[in-house]
mmCIF file of C-alpha atoms in Angstrom:
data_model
loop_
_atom_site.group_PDB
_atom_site.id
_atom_site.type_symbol
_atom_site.label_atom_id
_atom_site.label_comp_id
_atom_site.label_asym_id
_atom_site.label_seq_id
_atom_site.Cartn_x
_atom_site.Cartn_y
_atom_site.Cartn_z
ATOM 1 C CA UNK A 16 127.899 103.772 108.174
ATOM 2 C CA UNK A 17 128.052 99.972 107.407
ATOM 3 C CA UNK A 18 124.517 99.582 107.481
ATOM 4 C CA UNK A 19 123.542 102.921 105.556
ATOM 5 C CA UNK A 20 125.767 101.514 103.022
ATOM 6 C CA UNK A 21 124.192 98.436 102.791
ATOM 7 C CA UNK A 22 120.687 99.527 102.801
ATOM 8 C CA UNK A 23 121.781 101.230 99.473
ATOM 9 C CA UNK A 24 122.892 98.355 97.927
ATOM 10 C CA UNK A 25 126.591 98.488 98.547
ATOM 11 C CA UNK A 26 127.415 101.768 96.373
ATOM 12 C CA UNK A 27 131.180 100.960 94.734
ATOM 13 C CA UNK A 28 132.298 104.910 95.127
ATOM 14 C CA UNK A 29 130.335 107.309 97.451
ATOM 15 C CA UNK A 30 131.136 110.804 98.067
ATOM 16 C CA UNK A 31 131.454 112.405 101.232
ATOM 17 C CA UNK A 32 130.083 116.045 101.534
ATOM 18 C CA UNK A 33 131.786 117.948 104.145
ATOM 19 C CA UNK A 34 131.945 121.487 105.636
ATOM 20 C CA UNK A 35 134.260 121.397 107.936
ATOM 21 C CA UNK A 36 131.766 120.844 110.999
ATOM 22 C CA UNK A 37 132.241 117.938 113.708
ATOM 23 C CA UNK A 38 129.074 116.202 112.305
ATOM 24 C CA UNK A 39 130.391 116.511 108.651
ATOM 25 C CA UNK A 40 134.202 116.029 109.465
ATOM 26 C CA UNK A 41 133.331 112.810 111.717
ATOM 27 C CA UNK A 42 131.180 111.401 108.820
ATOM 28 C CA UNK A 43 134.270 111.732 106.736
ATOM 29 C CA UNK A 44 136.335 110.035 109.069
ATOM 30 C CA UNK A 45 134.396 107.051 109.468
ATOM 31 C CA UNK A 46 133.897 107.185 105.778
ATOM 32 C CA UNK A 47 137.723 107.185 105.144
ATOM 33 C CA UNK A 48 138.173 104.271 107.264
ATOM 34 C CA UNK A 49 136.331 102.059 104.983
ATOM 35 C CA UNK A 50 138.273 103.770 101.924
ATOM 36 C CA UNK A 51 141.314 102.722 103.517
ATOM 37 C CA UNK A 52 140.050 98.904 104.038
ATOM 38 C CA UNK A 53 138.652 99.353 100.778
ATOM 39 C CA UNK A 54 135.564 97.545 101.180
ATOM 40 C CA UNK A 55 132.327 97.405 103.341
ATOM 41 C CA UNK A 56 130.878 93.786 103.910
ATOM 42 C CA UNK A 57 133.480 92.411 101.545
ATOM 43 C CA UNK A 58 131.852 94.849 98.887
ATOM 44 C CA UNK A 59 134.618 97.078 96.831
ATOM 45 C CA UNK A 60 134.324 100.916 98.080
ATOM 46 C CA UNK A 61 136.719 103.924 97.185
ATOM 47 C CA UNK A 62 135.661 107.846 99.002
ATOM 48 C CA UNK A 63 135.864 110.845 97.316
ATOM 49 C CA UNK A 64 135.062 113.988 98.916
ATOM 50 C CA UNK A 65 134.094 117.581 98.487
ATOM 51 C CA UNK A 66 133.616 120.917 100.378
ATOM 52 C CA UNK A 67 130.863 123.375 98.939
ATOM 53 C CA UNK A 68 131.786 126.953 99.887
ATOM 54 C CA UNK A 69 128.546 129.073 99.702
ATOM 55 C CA UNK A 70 130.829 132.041 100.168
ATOM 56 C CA UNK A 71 128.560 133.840 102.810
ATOM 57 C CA UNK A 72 131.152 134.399 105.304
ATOM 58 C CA UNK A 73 134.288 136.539 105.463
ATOM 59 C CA UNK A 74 137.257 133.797 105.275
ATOM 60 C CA UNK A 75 134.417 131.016 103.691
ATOM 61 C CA UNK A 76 137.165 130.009 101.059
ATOM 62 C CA UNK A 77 140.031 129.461 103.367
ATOM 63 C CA UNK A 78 138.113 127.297 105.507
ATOM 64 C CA UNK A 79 137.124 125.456 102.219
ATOM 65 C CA UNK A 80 140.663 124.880 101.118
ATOM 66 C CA UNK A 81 141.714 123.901 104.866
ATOM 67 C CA UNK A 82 138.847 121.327 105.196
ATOM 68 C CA UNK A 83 139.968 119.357 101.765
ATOM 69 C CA UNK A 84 143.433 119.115 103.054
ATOM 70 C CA UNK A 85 142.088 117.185 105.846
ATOM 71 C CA UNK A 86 140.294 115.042 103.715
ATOM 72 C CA UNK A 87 143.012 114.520 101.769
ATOM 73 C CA UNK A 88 145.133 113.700 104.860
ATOM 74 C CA UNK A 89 142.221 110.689 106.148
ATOM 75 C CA UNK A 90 142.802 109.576 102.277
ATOM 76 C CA UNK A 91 139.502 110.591 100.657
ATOM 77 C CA UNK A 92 140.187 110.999 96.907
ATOM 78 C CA UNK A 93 139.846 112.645 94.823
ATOM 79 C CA UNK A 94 138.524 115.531 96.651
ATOM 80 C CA UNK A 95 137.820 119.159 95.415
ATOM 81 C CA UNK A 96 136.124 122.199 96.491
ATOM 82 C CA UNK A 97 133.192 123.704 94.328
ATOM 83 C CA UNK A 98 132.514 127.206 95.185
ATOM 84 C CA UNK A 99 128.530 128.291 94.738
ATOM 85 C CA UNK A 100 126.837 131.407 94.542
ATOM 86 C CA UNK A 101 123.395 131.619 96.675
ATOM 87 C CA UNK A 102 120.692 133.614 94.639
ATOM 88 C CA UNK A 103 117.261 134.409 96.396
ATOM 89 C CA UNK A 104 114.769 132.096 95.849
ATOM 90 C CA UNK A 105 112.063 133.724 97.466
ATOM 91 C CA UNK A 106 112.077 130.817 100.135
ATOM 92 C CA UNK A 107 114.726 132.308 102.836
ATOM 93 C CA UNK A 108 118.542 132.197 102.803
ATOM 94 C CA UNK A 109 118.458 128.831 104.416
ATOM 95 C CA UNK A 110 116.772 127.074 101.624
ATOM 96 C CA UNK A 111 118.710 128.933 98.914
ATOM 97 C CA UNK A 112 121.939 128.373 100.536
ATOM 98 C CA UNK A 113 120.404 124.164 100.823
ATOM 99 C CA UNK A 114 119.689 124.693 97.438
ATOM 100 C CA UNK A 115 122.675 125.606 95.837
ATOM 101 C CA UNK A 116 124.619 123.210 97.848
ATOM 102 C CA UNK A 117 122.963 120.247 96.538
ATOM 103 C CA UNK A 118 123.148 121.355 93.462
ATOM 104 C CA UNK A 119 126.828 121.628 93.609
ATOM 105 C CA UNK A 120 126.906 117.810 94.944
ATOM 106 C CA UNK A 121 124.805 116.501 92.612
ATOM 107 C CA UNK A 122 126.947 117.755 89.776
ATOM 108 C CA UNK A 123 130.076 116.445 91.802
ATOM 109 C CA UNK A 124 129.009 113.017 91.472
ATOM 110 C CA UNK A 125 128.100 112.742 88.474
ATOM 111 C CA UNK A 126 131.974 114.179 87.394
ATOM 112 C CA UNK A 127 133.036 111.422 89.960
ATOM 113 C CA UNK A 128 130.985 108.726 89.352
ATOM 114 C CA UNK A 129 129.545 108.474 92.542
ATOM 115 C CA UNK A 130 126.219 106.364 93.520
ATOM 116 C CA UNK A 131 125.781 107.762 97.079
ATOM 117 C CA UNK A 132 126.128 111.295 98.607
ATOM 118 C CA UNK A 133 126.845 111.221 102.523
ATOM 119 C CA UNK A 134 125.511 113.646 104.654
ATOM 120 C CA UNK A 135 126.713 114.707 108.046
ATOM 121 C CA UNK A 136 122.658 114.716 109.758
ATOM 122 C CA UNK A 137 122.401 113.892 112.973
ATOM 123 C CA UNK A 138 119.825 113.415 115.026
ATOM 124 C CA UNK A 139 119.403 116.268 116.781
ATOM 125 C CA UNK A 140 119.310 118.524 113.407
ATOM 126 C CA UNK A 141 116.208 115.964 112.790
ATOM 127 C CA UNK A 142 114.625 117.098 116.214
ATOM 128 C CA UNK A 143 114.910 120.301 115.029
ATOM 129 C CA UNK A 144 113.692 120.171 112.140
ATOM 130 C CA UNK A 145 110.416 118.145 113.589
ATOM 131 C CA UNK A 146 110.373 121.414 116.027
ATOM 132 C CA UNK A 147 110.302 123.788 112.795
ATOM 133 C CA UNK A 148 107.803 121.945 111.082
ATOM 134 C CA UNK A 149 105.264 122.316 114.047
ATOM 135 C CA UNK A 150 106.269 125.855 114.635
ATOM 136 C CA UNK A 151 105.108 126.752 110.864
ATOM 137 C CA UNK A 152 102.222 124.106 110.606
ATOM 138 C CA UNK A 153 103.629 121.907 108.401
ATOM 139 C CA UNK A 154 101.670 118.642 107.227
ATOM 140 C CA UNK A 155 102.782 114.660 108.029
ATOM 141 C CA UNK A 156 105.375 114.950 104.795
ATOM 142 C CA UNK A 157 107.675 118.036 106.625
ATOM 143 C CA UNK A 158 107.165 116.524 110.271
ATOM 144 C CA UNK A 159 108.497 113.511 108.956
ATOM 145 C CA UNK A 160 111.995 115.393 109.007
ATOM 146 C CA UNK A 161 114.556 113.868 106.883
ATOM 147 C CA UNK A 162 115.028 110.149 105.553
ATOM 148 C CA UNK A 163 117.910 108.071 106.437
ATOM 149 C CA UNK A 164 117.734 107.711 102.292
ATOM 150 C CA UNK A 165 116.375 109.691 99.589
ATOM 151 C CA UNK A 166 117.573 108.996 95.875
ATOM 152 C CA UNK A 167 121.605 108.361 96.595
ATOM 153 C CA UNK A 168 121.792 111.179 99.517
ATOM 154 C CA UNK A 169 122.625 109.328 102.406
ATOM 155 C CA UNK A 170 122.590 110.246 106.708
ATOM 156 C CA UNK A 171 124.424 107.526 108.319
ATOM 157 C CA UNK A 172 124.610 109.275 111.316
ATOM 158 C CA UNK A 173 120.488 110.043 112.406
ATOM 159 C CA UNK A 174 120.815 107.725 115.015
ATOM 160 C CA UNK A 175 123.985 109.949 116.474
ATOM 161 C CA UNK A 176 123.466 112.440 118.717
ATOM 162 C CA UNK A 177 125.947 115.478 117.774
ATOM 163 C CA UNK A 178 128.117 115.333 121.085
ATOM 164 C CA UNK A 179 129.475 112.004 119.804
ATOM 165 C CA UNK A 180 130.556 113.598 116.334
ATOM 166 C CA UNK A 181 132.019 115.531 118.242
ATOM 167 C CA UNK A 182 133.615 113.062 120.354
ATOM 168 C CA UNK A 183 134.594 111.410 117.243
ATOM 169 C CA UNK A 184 136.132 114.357 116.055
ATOM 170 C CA UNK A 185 138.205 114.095 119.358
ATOM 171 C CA UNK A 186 139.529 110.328 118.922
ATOM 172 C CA UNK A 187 140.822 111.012 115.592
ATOM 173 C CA UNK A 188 142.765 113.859 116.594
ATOM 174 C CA UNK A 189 140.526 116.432 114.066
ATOM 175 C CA UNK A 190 139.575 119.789 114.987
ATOM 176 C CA UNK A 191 137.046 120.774 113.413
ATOM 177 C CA UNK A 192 135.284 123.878 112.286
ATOM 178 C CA UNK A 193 132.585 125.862 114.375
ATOM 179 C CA UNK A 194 130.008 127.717 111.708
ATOM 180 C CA UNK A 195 129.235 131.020 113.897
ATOM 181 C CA UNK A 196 125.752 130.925 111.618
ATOM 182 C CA UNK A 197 124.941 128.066 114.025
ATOM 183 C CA UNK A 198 124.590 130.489 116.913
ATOM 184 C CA UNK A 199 123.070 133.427 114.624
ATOM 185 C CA UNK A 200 119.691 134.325 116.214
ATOM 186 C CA UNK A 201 118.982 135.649 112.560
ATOM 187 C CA UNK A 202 118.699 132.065 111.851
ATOM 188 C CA UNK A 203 115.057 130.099 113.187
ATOM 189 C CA UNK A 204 117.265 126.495 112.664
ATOM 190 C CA UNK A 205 119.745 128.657 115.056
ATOM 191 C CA UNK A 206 117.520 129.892 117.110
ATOM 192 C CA UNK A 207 115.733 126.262 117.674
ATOM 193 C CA UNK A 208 119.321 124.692 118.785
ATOM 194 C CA UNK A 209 120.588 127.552 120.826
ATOM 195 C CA UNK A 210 117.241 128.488 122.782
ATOM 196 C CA UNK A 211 114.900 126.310 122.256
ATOM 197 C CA UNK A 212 116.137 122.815 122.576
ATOM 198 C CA UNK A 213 117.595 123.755 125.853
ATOM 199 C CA UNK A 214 114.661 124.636 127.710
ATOM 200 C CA UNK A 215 112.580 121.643 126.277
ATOM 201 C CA UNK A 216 115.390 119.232 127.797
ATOM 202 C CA UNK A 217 115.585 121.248 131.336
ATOM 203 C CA UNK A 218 111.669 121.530 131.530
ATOM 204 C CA UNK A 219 110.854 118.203 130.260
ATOM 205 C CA UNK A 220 113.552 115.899 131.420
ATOM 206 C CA UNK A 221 116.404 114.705 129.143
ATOM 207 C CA UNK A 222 115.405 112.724 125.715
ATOM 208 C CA UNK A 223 113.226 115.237 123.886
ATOM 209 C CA UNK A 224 115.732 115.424 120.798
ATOM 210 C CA UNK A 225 115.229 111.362 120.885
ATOM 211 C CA UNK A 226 111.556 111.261 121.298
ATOM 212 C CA UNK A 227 110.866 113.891 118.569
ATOM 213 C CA UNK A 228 113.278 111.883 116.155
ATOM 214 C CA UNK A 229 111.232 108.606 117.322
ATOM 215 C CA UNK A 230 108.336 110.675 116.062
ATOM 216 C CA UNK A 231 110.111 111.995 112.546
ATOM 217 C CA UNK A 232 110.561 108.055 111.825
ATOM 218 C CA UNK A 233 107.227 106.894 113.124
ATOM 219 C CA UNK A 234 105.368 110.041 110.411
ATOM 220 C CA UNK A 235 107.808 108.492 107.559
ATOM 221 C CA UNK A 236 105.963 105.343 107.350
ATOM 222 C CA UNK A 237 102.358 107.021 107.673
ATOM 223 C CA UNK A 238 103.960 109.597 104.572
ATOM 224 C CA UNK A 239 105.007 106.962 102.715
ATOM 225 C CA UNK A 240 101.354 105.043 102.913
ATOM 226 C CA UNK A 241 99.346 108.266 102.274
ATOM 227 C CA UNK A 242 101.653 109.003 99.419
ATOM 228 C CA UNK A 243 101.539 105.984 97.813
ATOM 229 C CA UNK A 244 97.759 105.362 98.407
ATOM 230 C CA UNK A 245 97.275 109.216 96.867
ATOM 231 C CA UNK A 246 99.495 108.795 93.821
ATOM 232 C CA UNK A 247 97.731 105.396 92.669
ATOM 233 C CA UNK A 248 94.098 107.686 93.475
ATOM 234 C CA UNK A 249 95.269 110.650 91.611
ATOM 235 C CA UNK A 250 96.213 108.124 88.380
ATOM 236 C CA UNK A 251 92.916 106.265 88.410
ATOM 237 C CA UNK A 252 90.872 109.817 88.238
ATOM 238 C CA UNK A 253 93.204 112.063 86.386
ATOM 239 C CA UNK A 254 92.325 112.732 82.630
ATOM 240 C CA UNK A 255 94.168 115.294 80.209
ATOM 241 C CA UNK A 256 93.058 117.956 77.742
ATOM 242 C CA UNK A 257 95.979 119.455 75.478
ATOM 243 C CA UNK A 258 98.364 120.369 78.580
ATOM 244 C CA UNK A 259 95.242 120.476 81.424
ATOM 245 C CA UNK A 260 94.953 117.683 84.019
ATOM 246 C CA UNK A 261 91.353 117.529 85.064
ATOM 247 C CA UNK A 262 89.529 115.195 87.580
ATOM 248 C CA UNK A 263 85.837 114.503 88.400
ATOM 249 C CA UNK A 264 84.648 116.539 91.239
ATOM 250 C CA UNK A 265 82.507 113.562 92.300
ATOM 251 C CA UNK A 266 85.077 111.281 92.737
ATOM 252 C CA UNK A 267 87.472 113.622 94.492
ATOM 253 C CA UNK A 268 84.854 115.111 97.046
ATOM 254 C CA UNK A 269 83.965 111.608 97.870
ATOM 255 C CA UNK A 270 87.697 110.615 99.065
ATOM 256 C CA UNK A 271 89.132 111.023 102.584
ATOM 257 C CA UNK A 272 90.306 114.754 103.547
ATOM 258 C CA UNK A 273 94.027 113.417 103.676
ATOM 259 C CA UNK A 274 93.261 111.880 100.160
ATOM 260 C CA UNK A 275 91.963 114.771 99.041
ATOM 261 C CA UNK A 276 94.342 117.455 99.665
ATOM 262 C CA UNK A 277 97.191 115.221 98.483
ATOM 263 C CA UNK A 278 95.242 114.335 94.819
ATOM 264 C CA UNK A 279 94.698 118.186 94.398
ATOM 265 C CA UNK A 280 98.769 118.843 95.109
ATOM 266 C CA UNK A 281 99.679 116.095 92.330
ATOM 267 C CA UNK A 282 97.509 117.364 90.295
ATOM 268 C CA UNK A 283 98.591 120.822 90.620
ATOM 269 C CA UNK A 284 102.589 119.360 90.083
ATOM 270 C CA UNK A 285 101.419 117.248 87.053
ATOM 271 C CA UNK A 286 100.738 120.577 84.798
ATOM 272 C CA UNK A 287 104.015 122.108 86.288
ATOM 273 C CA UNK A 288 102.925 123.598 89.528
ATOM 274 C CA UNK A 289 104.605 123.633 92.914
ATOM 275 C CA UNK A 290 103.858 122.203 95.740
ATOM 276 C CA UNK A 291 100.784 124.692 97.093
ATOM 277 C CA UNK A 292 100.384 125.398 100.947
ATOM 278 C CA UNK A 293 97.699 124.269 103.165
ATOM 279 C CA UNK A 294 95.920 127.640 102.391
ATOM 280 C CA UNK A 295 95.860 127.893 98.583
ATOM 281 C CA UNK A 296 95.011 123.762 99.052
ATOM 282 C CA UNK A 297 92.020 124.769 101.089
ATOM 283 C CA UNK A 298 90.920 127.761 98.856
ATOM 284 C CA UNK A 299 91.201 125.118 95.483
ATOM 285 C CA UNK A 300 89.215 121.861 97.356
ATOM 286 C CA UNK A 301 86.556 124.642 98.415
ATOM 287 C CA UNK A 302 85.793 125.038 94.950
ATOM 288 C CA UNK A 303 84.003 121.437 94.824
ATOM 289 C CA UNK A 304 81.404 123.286 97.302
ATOM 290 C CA UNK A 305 80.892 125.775 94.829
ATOM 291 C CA UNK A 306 77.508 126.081 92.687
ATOM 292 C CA UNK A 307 78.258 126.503 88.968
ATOM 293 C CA UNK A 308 81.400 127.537 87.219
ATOM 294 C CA UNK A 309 84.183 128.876 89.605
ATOM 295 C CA UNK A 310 87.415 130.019 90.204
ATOM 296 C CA UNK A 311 90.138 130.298 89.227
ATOM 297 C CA UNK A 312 92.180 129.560 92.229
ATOM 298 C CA UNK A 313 95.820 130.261 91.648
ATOM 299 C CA UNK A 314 98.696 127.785 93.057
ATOM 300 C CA UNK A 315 101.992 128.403 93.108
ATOM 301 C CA UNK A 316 104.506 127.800 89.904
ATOM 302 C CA UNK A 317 101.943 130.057 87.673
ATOM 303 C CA UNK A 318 98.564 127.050 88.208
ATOM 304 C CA UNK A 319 95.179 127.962 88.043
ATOM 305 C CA UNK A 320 92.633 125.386 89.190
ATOM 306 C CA UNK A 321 88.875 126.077 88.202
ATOM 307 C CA UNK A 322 85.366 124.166 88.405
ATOM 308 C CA UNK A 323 83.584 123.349 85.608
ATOM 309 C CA UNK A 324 79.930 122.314 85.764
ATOM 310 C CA UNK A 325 77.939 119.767 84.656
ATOM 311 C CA UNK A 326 75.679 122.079 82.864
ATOM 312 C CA UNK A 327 78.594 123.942 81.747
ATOM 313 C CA UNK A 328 80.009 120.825 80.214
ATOM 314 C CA UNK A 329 77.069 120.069 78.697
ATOM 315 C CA UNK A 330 76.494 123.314 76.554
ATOM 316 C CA UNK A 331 80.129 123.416 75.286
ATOM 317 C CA UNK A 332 79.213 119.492 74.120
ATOM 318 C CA UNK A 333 76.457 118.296 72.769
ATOM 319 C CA UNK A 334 77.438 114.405 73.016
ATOM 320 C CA UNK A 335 77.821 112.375 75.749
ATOM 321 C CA UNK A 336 79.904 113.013 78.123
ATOM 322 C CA UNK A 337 81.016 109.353 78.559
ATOM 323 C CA UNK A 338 81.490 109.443 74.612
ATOM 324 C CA UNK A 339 83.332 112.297 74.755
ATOM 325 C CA UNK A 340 85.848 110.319 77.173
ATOM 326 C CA UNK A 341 85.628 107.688 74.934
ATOM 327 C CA UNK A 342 87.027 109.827 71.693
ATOM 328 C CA UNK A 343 89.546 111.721 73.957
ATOM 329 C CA UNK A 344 91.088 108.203 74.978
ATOM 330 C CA UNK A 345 90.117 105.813 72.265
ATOM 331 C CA UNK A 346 88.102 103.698 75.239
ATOM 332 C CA UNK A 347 84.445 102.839 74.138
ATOM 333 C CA UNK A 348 81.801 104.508 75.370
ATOM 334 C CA UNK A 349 80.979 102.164 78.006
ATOM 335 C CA UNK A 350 83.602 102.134 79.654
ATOM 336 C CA UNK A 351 82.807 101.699 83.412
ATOM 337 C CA UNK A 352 84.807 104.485 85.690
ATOM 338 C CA UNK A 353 84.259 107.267 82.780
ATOM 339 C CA UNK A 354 80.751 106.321 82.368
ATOM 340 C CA UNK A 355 80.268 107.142 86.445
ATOM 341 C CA UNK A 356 82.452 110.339 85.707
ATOM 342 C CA UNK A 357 79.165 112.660 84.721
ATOM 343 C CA UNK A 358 79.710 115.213 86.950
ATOM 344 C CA UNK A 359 81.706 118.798 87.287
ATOM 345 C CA UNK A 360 85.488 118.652 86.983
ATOM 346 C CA UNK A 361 88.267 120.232 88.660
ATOM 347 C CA UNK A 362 90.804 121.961 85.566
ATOM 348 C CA UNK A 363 94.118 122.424 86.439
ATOM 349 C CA UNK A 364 96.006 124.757 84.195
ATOM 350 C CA UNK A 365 99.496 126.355 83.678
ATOM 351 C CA UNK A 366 99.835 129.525 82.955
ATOM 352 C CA UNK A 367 103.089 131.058 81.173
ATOM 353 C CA UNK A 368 104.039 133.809 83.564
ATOM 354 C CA UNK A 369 103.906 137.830 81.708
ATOM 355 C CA UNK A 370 106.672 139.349 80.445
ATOM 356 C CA UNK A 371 106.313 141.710 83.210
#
């Protein structure tokens, strides 16, 4: 906890987000204990904490109101409850439920004035989420798992494995709160804890949570390159018509597959897209093998990506097309990288959604 906090830069008022759970209810704990020293390194802290209650479960509210009197008890303040509701999202009941949730903490710190979120993570939920992403095919950004920090959400407790929250939970007297959705084979998070972790730790030998955590943390710092390497690319070739984003085919089919994917995705989010799967990615970046005009391609969040061709180009404008550039940007027309840009494009469009 010391160190998460001070990787953040010493937040002055954090809030602790807590279900109930050992994992949550230890974080809290811990937490408290620098609330009650009141500082961390010497640095002013206070702890305020809340319970989200997605009401999904029979008896969700009781358990709510129970869990804030603890945290009232370890001398979190102020702490309140914020009740949700979970609409479908089209993404699965876990990811609306995750959905809402944040949601509900986000708007609790702002009211509080709060510069960090804790989570409860530990790190067996991130072996199990490195498990999921393999099991769906997920890319390096998903099997990267979840950061220690992301904006002011912070896991202190990655590095824990969850049979010492729970042994935490045990030296502080607290008894915490058992979600049955945990065991719920309905569940595939559920599923992965209950059945599958098992048998990879009795058929492999014990440290398979740790080695695919090792793994999550070793794929953050290859994410983080590609991401930054692909946001600088996707900058230096993007141009914009009205609200279309379009980029050179020439330039794109010349970069690295794991470039090239990622400039097509940003390109796709720039107009208002989301983020597209590895198929629709595939069926868009075939379209700079294409002879001619093609597409459309449609991504998700209502984008359509098309090619146009040279020749195409060339008929719907009679000048140049490095003049052309040069009017739509106010650079002259010999400007060096949109002088080499005399090829096809890739258009990237949003389309309102129908009434229907």
């Amino acid at each position: 906890m010391q160190n998460a906090l001070a990787a953040a830069g010493y937040p002055s008022r954090v809030l602790v987000a807590c279900s109930g759970g050992p994992d949550s209810l230890a974080l809290a704990a811990i937490a408290a204990y620098f609330a009650r020293r009141g500082h961390v390194d010497g640095h002013p802290v206070t702890v305020a904490g809340v319970v989200v209650d997605h009401q999904l479960q029979a008896g969700s509210s009781e358990v709510a109101d129970r869990t804030a009197a603890v945290l009232r008890e370890l001398g979190l303040s102020p702490v309140e409850v914020r009740t949700v509701e979970v609409a479908a999202t089209g993404f699965g009941p876990e990811a609306a439920a995750r959905d809402a949730r944040h949601s509900a903490l986000d708007s609790a710190a702002d009211d509080f004035g709060c510069d960090a979120i804790l989570l409860g993570h530990t790190l067996d939920d991130q072996a199990e989420q490195v498990l999921l992403g393999l099991a769906r095919g997920s890319g390096t950004r998903s099997l990267a798992g979840m950061r220690p920090a992301r904006g002011r959400l912070l896991r202190p407790f990655l590095g824990l494995r969850r049979e010492e929250t729970l042994e935490i939970c045990d030296v502080e007297e607290l008894d915490p709160w058992h979600d049955p959705s945990n065991a719920d084979p309905a569940f595939a998070r559920s599923r992965t804890r209950v059945e599958v972790m098992p048998v990879l730790e009795a058929k492999l030998g014990p440290g398979v949570a740790e080695s695919l955590a090792r793994t999550a943390a070793i794929l953050q710092q290859d994410a983080d390159f590609l991401e930054e390497l692909a946001n600088e690319t996707y900058l230096s070739l993007v141009r914009r018509e009205g609200g279309d984003a379009w980029l050179p085919e020439d330039a794109v089919r010349q970069l690295p597959a794991a470039l090239r994917f990622r400039v097509i995705a940003k390109a796709a989010a720039d107009v208002g897209g989301q983020q597209p799967g590895y198929g629709r990615l595939q069926a868009a970046e075939a379209l700079l093998r294409r002879q001619g005009s093609a597409g459309p391609v449609e991504l998700p969040g209502h984008v359509s990506v098309f090619r146009l061709s040279l020749s195409d180009l060339e008929q719907e404008r009679p000048v140049s097309y490095a003049a052309s550039a040069a009017n739509e940007t106010g650079d002259s027309p010999q400007a060096g990288p949109r002088e080499a840009a005399r090829c096809g494009k890739l258009v990237f469009r949003h389309q309102k959604p129908s009434q229907q």
